[in-house]
């Protein structure tokens, strides 16, 4: 995994190739996350992996948060990495 901090101040962007898994953690309230896609959104093509998967071992900067991360329902129900690649 790769982690990059994107802010209005550093004006960075991140290109994620089509088909690559990605996720984000907003470190401030009222964060706006915008992305551009290669085609129109197709819910049937969407998949998920649990955010704290032990195999991926992503070092999320949770110490910067004042509360536990708020997850969308689909992210709360996401399978592990191993389960996702077996689908």
XYZ file of C-alpha atoms in Angstrom:
87
model
C 0.000 0.000 0.000
C 0.973 3.635 -0.472
C -0.214 6.539 1.656
C -0.208 10.157 0.511
C -1.561 13.199 2.330
C -3.582 15.412 0.003
C -4.441 18.903 1.244
C -5.564 22.222 -0.173
C -2.234 23.603 0.981
C 0.065 21.052 -0.707
C -2.172 20.933 -3.829
C -1.199 17.311 -4.513
C -3.289 14.931 -6.562
C -3.077 11.159 -6.802
C -3.614 9.156 -9.976
C -4.991 5.677 -9.309
C -4.958 3.341 -12.321
C -8.276 1.819 -13.313
C -9.071 -1.341 -11.357
C -6.749 -0.573 -8.419
C -8.209 -0.632 -4.917
C -8.162 2.684 -3.097
C -9.464 4.232 0.063
C -9.134 7.411 2.045
C -9.325 8.777 5.566
C -10.519 12.357 6.069
C -8.481 13.973 8.845
C -10.775 17.000 9.190
C -14.518 17.551 9.297
C -16.086 18.988 6.138
C -13.468 17.341 3.909
C -14.334 17.379 0.209
C -13.020 14.426 -1.792
C -13.293 14.733 -5.558
C -12.280 12.193 -8.141
C -12.397 11.802 -11.892
C -13.165 8.467 -13.514
C -12.520 6.953 -16.929
C -16.224 6.231 -17.422
C -19.595 6.760 -15.771
C -20.074 5.250 -12.307
C -21.252 1.628 -12.445
C -22.356 0.314 -9.058
C -22.268 -3.283 -10.362
C -18.502 -2.948 -10.853
C -17.845 -1.648 -7.341
C -16.150 -3.854 -4.744
C -14.822 -3.273 -1.247
C -12.162 -4.521 1.161
C -12.381 -4.006 4.912
C -10.372 -0.904 5.819
C -8.341 -2.515 8.615
C -7.511 -5.778 6.836
C -4.662 -7.624 8.584
C -3.139 -8.873 5.319
C -2.821 -5.361 3.887
C -1.717 -3.904 7.251
C -2.345 -0.292 6.235
C -0.906 2.139 8.775
C -3.861 4.532 8.942
C -3.000 7.709 10.922
C -5.771 7.099 13.464
C -3.857 8.970 16.186
C -4.700 12.196 14.322
C -8.444 11.616 14.788
C -10.485 12.782 17.761
C -13.009 9.931 17.359
C -13.123 6.485 15.746
C -13.463 6.639 11.948
C -17.027 6.848 10.619
C -17.605 4.198 7.971
C -20.193 3.917 5.229
C -22.464 0.873 5.589
C -20.832 -0.869 2.613
C -17.420 -0.402 4.250
C -18.694 -1.788 7.551
C -19.784 -4.936 5.709
C -16.735 -5.239 3.426
C -14.971 -8.598 3.188
C -11.323 -9.211 3.996
C -8.731 -8.901 1.226
C -8.475 -12.696 0.942
C -12.258 -13.024 0.687
C -12.467 -10.208 -1.890
C -9.872 -11.732 -4.235
C -11.617 -15.109 -3.996
C -14.898 -13.633 -5.323
